[in-house]
Amino acid sequence: MSALSLKCRDKVLDLSRPAIMGIVNLTPDSFSDGGQLYAGSKLSQSKALVVIEKILKDGANIVDIGGESTRPGATEVSEQQELDRVLPILELIVSRFDTLVSVDTSTAVVMREATAKGAHLINDVRALRREGAIEAAAQSGLPVCLMHMQNQPQTMQFEPVYQDVVVDVLAFLASRKQDCIDAGIAAEKIILDPGFGFGKTLAHNLTLFNAIDQFVASGHPVLVGVSRKAMIGQVLGIEDSSKRLIGSVMMAVLAAQRGAAILRVHDVLETKQAIDVWQTMIIKEED
Ligand code: 7PM
């Protein structure tokens, strides 16, 4: 099942080398690139266009758009607000660019509307646990990324506890995967994600990171999102998330080395350069 490509609607995502998913944050309050697409209180299509054009020129294979802030302690967004943020930008991308678009949402109606408007992938930090989400995802026929999160964004960083973080996260994802298969989602369409930073201490995150190969052993493509996250800030003692570039790029390469298929990042150009150099050396080694 560890296929080297993933069928996404009319497109194919090549997974023979790590794919880069560029983050486009459509929330006014996101943590490291907060509000950069806003003109006052309004989401600006022209600002979004500039940012997306750059992400694609820099070499992203997928653009991930999200209208809900899952930052620890963030306030919940209404369905209408999420639709208003995501759909116009999705339409813009689909009409202007030849790229894969992933929609970062837990909301069934957003999944349905985004599917109708041409999304290629559903990325759900709640692993399709919200009401109606699993049915919406199944009916979309799109690949889905199932991410592990302990508790909810509002409370997840308040003393996270595991018996064994690797065993617990693997078991959660295996159980969500089974529910997806039972709901009619093909196993080949399931991407797994340990969910770095979502209800985890630094020690949990580092232990999970070193166990990426165990997630890869499931045969599913593994998505890793560590870009600019607190774990990098904690390792390096850097408060300002926009200053975590080198640590983020390093961890992206390490994740790729451990078999991650998709790297979700803010800094596409720098990550792509690092991955390209690493890939070149692998090919050299094989000569
Ligand atoms: C704190 C935690 C602040 C997380 C910001 C974030 C992931 C994701 C996000 C991830 C998948 C961010 C995020 N992180 N989706 N959405 N995997 N699949 O860095 O790790 O933007 S939100």
GROMACS .gro file of C-alpha atoms and ligand atoms in nm:
model
  309
    1MET     CA    1   0.000   0.000   0.000
    2SER     CA    2   0.295   0.235   0.037
    3ALA     CA    3   0.224   0.363  -0.312
    4LEU     CA    4   0.455   0.629  -0.445
    5SER     CA    5   0.172   0.845  -0.561
    6LEU     CA    6  -0.165   0.962  -0.437
    7LYS     CA    7  -0.464   1.017  -0.663
    8CYS     CA    8  -0.621   1.355  -0.583
    9ARG     CA    9  -0.926   1.416  -0.803
   10ASP     CA   10  -0.787   1.490  -1.155
   11LYS     CA   11  -0.428   1.517  -1.031
   12VAL     CA   12  -0.161   1.283  -0.899
   13LEU     CA   13   0.062   1.373  -0.607
   14ASP     CA   14   0.409   1.226  -0.659
   15LEU     CA   15   0.535   1.072  -0.335
   16SER     CA   16   0.852   0.916  -0.473
   17ARG     CA   17   1.024   1.206  -0.300
   18PRO     CA   18   0.901   1.425  -0.013
   19ALA     CA   19   0.620   1.657  -0.120
   20ILE     CA   20   0.610   2.009   0.016
   21MET     CA   21   0.281   2.149   0.145
   22GLY     CA   22   0.292   2.527   0.173
   23ILE     CA   23   0.083   2.680   0.451
   24VAL     CA   24  -0.158   2.960   0.365
   25ASN     CA   25  -0.320   3.088   0.680
   26LEU     CA   26  -0.654   3.255   0.619
   27THR     CA   27  -0.712   3.348   0.983
   28PRO     CA   28  -0.647   3.697   1.114
   29ASP     CA   29  -0.482   3.559   1.429
   30SER     CA   30  -0.265   3.268   1.320
   31PHE     CA   31   0.050   3.223   1.517
   32SER     CA   32   0.353   3.305   1.303
   33ASP     CA   33   0.209   3.458   0.989
   34GLY     CA   34  -0.086   3.616   1.162
   35GLY     CA   35  -0.314   3.832   0.957
   36GLN     CA   36  -0.068   3.882   0.673
   37LEU     CA   37  -0.347   3.835   0.418
   38TYR     CA   38  -0.574   4.094   0.579
   39ALA     CA   39  -0.641   4.449   0.482
   40GLY     CA   40  -0.794   4.577   0.804
   41SER     CA   41  -1.054   4.320   0.907
   42LYS     CA   42  -1.105   4.194   0.552
   43LEU     CA   43  -0.928   3.900   0.389
   44SER     CA   44  -0.760   4.042   0.079
   45GLN     CA   45  -0.775   3.835  -0.241
   46SER     CA   46  -0.491   4.033  -0.395
   47LYS     CA   47  -0.265   3.976  -0.093
   48ALA     CA   48  -0.354   3.607  -0.101
   49LEU     CA   49  -0.268   3.591  -0.470
   50VAL     CA   50   0.081   3.734  -0.409
   51VAL     CA   51   0.150   3.490  -0.124
   52ILE     CA   52   0.021   3.186  -0.315
   53GLU     CA   53   0.212   3.279  -0.630
   54LYS     CA   54   0.533   3.293  -0.424
   55ILE     CA   55   0.466   2.960  -0.249
   56LEU     CA   56   0.420   2.792  -0.588
   57LYS     CA   57   0.721   2.960  -0.747
   58ASP     CA   58   0.925   2.848  -0.446
   59GLY     CA   59   0.832   2.488  -0.525
   60ALA     CA   60   0.534   2.379  -0.316
   61ASN     CA   61   0.351   2.073  -0.447
   62ILE     CA   62   0.040   2.142  -0.240
   63VAL     CA   63  -0.114   2.460  -0.101
   64ASP     CA   64  -0.285   2.409   0.238
   65ILE     CA   65  -0.555   2.665   0.313
   66GLY     CA   66  -0.724   2.693   0.649
   67GLY     CA   67  -0.982   2.928   0.799
   68GLU     CA   68  -0.978   2.804   1.157
   69SER     CA   69  -0.699   2.889   1.399
   70THR     CA   70  -0.596   2.576   1.589
   71ARG     CA   71  -0.335   2.766   1.786
   72PRO     CA   72  -0.340   2.668   2.154
   73GLY     CA   73  -0.610   2.875   2.322
   74ALA     CA   74  -0.755   3.011   1.997
   75THR     CA   75  -1.123   3.097   1.991
   76GLU     CA   76  -1.361   2.885   1.785
   77VAL     CA   77  -1.473   3.008   1.446
   78SER     CA   78  -1.829   2.983   1.310
   79GLU     CA   79  -1.901   2.764   1.007
   80GLN     CA   80  -2.002   3.069   0.808
   81GLN     CA   81  -1.681   3.249   0.895
   82GLU     CA   82  -1.478   2.947   0.790
   83LEU     CA   83  -1.669   2.920   0.460
   84ASP     CA   84  -1.624   3.293   0.395
   85ARG     CA   85  -1.250   3.263   0.444
   86VAL     CA   86  -1.182   2.939   0.260
   87LEU     CA   87  -1.414   2.926  -0.043
   88PRO     CA   88  -1.315   3.248  -0.224
   89ILE     CA   89  -0.944   3.170  -0.187
   90LEU     CA   90  -0.999   2.811  -0.299
   91GLU     CA   91  -1.181   2.933  -0.610
   92LEU     CA   92  -0.904   3.181  -0.677
   93ILE     CA   93  -0.632   2.914  -0.657
   94VAL     CA   94  -0.819   2.658  -0.866
   95SER     CA   95  -0.897   2.912  -1.138
   96ARG     CA   96  -0.545   3.058  -1.156
   97PHE     CA   97  -0.294   2.785  -1.074
   98ASP     CA   98  -0.220   2.427  -1.168
   99THR     CA   99  -0.161   2.300  -0.815
  100LEU     CA  100  -0.307   2.069  -0.556
  101VAL     CA  101  -0.513   2.242  -0.290
  102SER     CA  102  -0.558   2.096   0.054
  103VAL     CA  103  -0.828   2.233   0.282
  104ASP     CA  104  -0.744   2.242   0.653
  105THR     CA  105  -1.086   2.196   0.813
  106SER     CA  106  -1.282   1.983   1.061
  107THR     CA  107  -1.621   2.111   0.948
  108ALA     CA  108  -1.843   1.889   0.732
  109VAL     CA  109  -2.007   2.174   0.540
  110VAL     CA  110  -1.666   2.322   0.459
  111MET     CA  111  -1.551   1.981   0.333
  112ARG     CA  112  -1.859   1.953   0.110
  113GLU     CA  113  -1.842   2.305  -0.031
  114ALA     CA  114  -1.466   2.285  -0.082
  115THR     CA  115  -1.504   1.955  -0.264
  116ALA     CA  116  -1.764   2.114  -0.491
  117LYS     CA  117  -1.525   2.399  -0.564
  118GLY     CA  118  -1.235   2.174  -0.662
  119ALA     CA  119  -1.029   2.097  -0.349
  120HIS     CA  120  -0.790   1.804  -0.388
  121LEU     CA  121  -0.731   1.695  -0.030
  122ILE     CA  122  -0.895   1.720   0.312
  123ASN     CA  123  -0.662   1.792   0.604
  124ASP     CA  124  -0.838   1.750   0.938
  125VAL     CA  125  -0.658   1.812   1.267
  126ARG     CA  126  -0.956   1.640   1.439
  127ALA     CA  127  -0.925   1.329   1.218
  128LEU     CA  128  -1.290   1.347   1.102
  129ARG     CA  129  -1.434   1.323   1.454
  130ARG     CA  130  -1.672   1.618   1.419
  131GLU     CA  131  -2.038   1.555   1.341
  132GLY     CA  132  -2.086   1.463   0.975
  133ALA     CA  133  -1.719   1.499   0.884
  134ILE     CA  134  -1.646   1.134   0.810
  135GLU     CA  135  -1.951   1.111   0.581
  136ALA     CA  136  -1.860   1.434   0.403
  137ALA     CA  137  -1.503   1.314   0.352
  138ALA     CA  138  -1.617   0.973   0.229
  139GLN     CA  139  -1.859   1.130  -0.021
  140SER     CA  140  -1.591   1.367  -0.147
  141GLY     CA  141  -1.378   1.077  -0.269
  142LEU     CA  142  -1.071   1.286  -0.182
  143PRO     CA  143  -0.766   1.176   0.013
  144VAL     CA  144  -0.783   1.267   0.381
  145CYS     CA  145  -0.513   1.348   0.632
  146LEU     CA  146  -0.598   1.211   0.978
  147MET     CA  147  -0.409   1.398   1.250
  148HIS     CA  148  -0.375   1.309   1.616
  149MET     CA  149  -0.474   1.572   1.871
  150GLN     CA  150  -0.526   1.515   2.243
  151ASN     CA  151  -0.820   1.724   2.372
  152GLN     CA  152  -0.921   2.044   2.189
  153PRO     CA  153  -0.712   2.343   2.078
  154GLN     CA  154  -0.854   2.542   2.370
  155THR     CA  155  -0.722   2.297   2.630
  156MET     CA  156  -0.469   2.072   2.457
  157GLN     CA  157  -0.151   2.220   2.600
  158PHE     CA  158  -0.280   2.197   2.959
  159GLU     CA  159  -0.080   1.904   3.102
  160PRO     CA  160  -0.098   1.651   2.819
  161VAL     CA  161  -0.058   1.294   2.949
  162TYR     CA  162   0.009   0.965   2.770
  163GLN     CA  163   0.077   0.614   2.885
  164ASP     CA  164   0.320   0.573   2.596
  165VAL     CA  165   0.299   0.858   2.349
  166VAL     CA  166   0.404   0.654   2.045
  167VAL     CA  167   0.178   0.357   2.124
  168ASP     CA  168  -0.115   0.587   2.211
  169VAL     CA  169  -0.088   0.801   1.898
  170LEU     CA  170  -0.041   0.498   1.672
  171ALA     CA  171  -0.346   0.333   1.832
  172PHE     CA  172  -0.558   0.645   1.789
  173LEU     CA  173  -0.468   0.674   1.422
  174ALA     CA  174  -0.528   0.301   1.363
  175SER     CA  175  -0.873   0.336   1.519
  176ARG     CA  176  -0.961   0.647   1.314
  177LYS     CA  177  -0.832   0.472   1.002
  178GLN     CA  178  -1.064   0.177   1.070
  179ASP     CA  179  -1.360   0.411   1.118
  180CYS     CA  180  -1.274   0.577   0.787
  181ILE     CA  181  -1.256   0.244   0.605
  182ASP     CA  182  -1.591   0.144   0.761
  183ALA     CA  183  -1.736   0.474   0.636
  184GLY     CA  184  -1.623   0.391   0.282
  185ILE     CA  185  -1.294   0.578   0.255
  186ALA     CA  186  -1.038   0.372   0.062
  187ALA     CA  187  -0.726   0.282   0.262
  188GLU     CA  188  -0.517   0.417  -0.028
  189LYS     CA  189  -0.662   0.762   0.037
  190ILE     CA  190  -0.557   0.785   0.401
  191ILE     CA  191  -0.262   0.998   0.514
  192LEU     CA  192  -0.151   0.980   0.877
  193ASP     CA  193  -0.007   1.259   1.093
  194PRO     CA  194   0.123   1.232   1.453
  195GLY     CA  195   0.009   1.591   1.513
  196PHE     CA  196   0.318   1.765   1.648
  197GLY     CA  197   0.230   2.033   1.902
  198PHE     CA  198  -0.130   1.921   1.947
  199GLY     CA  199  -0.163   1.818   2.310
  200LYS     CA  200   0.202   1.727   2.354
  201THR     CA  201   0.491   1.837   2.573
  202LEU     CA  202   0.835   1.892   2.423
  203ALA     CA  203   0.936   1.542   2.540
  204HIS     CA  204   0.626   1.393   2.373
  205ASN     CA  205   0.702   1.575   2.048
  206LEU     CA  206   1.066   1.465   2.041
  207THR     CA  207   0.979   1.103   2.122
  208LEU     CA  208   0.716   1.101   1.847
  209PHE     CA  209   0.956   1.260   1.603
  210ASN     CA  210   1.210   0.985   1.661
  211ALA     CA  211   0.933   0.731   1.597
  212ILE     CA  212   0.825   0.867   1.259
  213ASP     CA  213   0.949   0.541   1.104
  214GLN     CA  214   0.682   0.352   1.303
  215PHE     CA  215   0.410   0.565   1.144
  216VAL     CA  216   0.570   0.516   0.803
  217ALA     CA  217   0.565   0.138   0.866
  218SER     CA  218   0.181   0.156   0.854
  219GLY     CA  219   0.220   0.185   0.477
  220HIS     CA  220   0.030   0.514   0.468
  221PRO     CA  221   0.191   0.837   0.356
  222VAL     CA  222   0.292   1.030   0.668
  223LEU     CA  223   0.249   1.405   0.691
  224VAL     CA  224   0.472   1.599   0.931
  225GLY     CA  225   0.403   1.954   1.043
  226VAL     CA  226   0.665   2.103   1.273
  227SER     CA  227   0.730   2.430   1.092
  228ARG     CA  228   0.795   2.716   1.337
  229LYS     CA  229   0.624   2.528   1.618
  230ALA     CA  230   0.693   2.570   1.990
  231MET     CA  231   0.900   2.251   2.006
  232ILE     CA  232   1.163   2.421   1.790
  233GLY     CA  233   1.138   2.735   1.999
  234GLN     CA  234   1.187   2.527   2.314
  235VAL     CA  235   1.490   2.342   2.178
  236LEU     CA  236   1.656   2.664   2.062
  237GLY     CA  237   1.523   2.910   2.317
  238ILE     CA  238   1.355   3.123   2.050
  239GLU     CA  239   1.027   3.291   2.151
  240ASP     CA  240   0.959   3.461   1.820
  241SER     CA  241   0.810   3.198   1.588
  242SER     CA  242   0.919   3.385   1.276
  243LYS     CA  243   1.282   3.328   1.383
  244ARG     CA  244   1.260   2.949   1.383
  245LEU     CA  245   1.353   2.900   1.017
  246ILE     CA  246   1.677   2.700   1.051
  247GLY     CA  247   1.535   2.467   1.315
  248SER     CA  248   1.224   2.415   1.102
  249VAL     CA  249   1.422   2.333   0.789
  250MET     CA  250   1.649   2.097   0.981
  251MET     CA  251   1.352   1.911   1.125
  252ALA     CA  252   1.188   1.890   0.783
  253VAL     CA  253   1.499   1.717   0.645
  254LEU     CA  254   1.517   1.484   0.946
  255ALA     CA  255   1.147   1.400   0.901
  256ALA     CA  256   1.205   1.326   0.533
  257GLN     CA  257   1.500   1.106   0.625
  258ARG     CA  258   1.273   0.911   0.862
  259GLY     CA  259   1.031   0.855   0.575
  260ALA     CA  260   0.778   1.139   0.596
  261ALA     CA  261   0.599   1.176   0.261
  262ILE     CA  262   0.454   1.525   0.301
  263LEU     CA  263   0.615   1.819   0.480
  264ARG     CA  264   0.379   2.097   0.589
  265VAL     CA  265   0.586   2.416   0.604
  266HIS     CA  266   0.577   2.795   0.609
  267ASP     CA  267   0.917   2.843   0.444
  268VAL     CA  268   0.879   2.662   0.113
  269LEU     CA  269   1.190   2.789  -0.069
  270GLU     CA  270   1.433   2.707   0.211
  271THR     CA  271   1.276   2.368   0.283
  272LYS     CA  272   1.279   2.275  -0.085
  273GLN     CA  273   1.648   2.365  -0.118
  274ALA     CA  274   1.740   2.154   0.183
  275ILE     CA  275   1.534   1.858   0.061
  276ASP     CA  276   1.678   1.888  -0.290
  277VAL     CA  277   2.035   1.877  -0.157
  278TRP     CA  278   1.952   1.577   0.064
  279GLN     CA  279   1.786   1.399  -0.232
  280THR     CA  280   2.087   1.463  -0.452
  281MET     CA  281   2.315   1.302  -0.196
  282ILE     CA  282   2.090   0.997  -0.170
  283ILE     CA  283   2.109   0.952  -0.545
  284LYS     CA  284   2.489   0.996  -0.529
  285GLU     CA  285   2.512   0.729  -0.258
  286GLU     CA  286   2.324   0.488  -0.482
  287ASP     CA  287   2.564   0.536  -0.777
  2887PM     C1  288   0.013   2.565   1.711
  2887PM     C2  289  -0.008   2.437   1.670
  2887PM     C3  290   0.009   2.668   1.622
  2887PM     C4  291  -0.033   2.416   1.538
  2887PM     C5  292  -0.016   2.647   1.492
  2887PM     C6  293  -0.038   2.520   1.448
  2887PM     C7  294  -0.082   2.092   1.148
  2887PM     C8  295  -0.195   2.103   1.067
  2887PM     C9  296  -0.169   2.284   1.181
  2887PM    C10  297  -0.007   1.970   1.146
  2887PM    C11  298  -0.167   1.890   0.986
  2887PM    C12  299   0.032   2.558   1.213
  2887PM    C13  300  -0.057   2.494   1.309
  2887PM     N1  301  -0.066   2.207   1.215
  2887PM     N2  302  -0.238   2.004   0.987
  2887PM     N3  303  -0.249   2.224   1.090
  2887PM     N4  304  -0.054   1.874   1.062
  2887PM     N5  305  -0.206   1.789   0.909
  2887PM     O1  306   0.153   2.537   1.225
  2887PM     O2  307   0.094   1.950   1.216
  2887PM     O3  308  -0.016   2.630   1.128
  2887PM     S1  309  -0.206   2.440   1.245
   0.00000   0.00000   0.00000
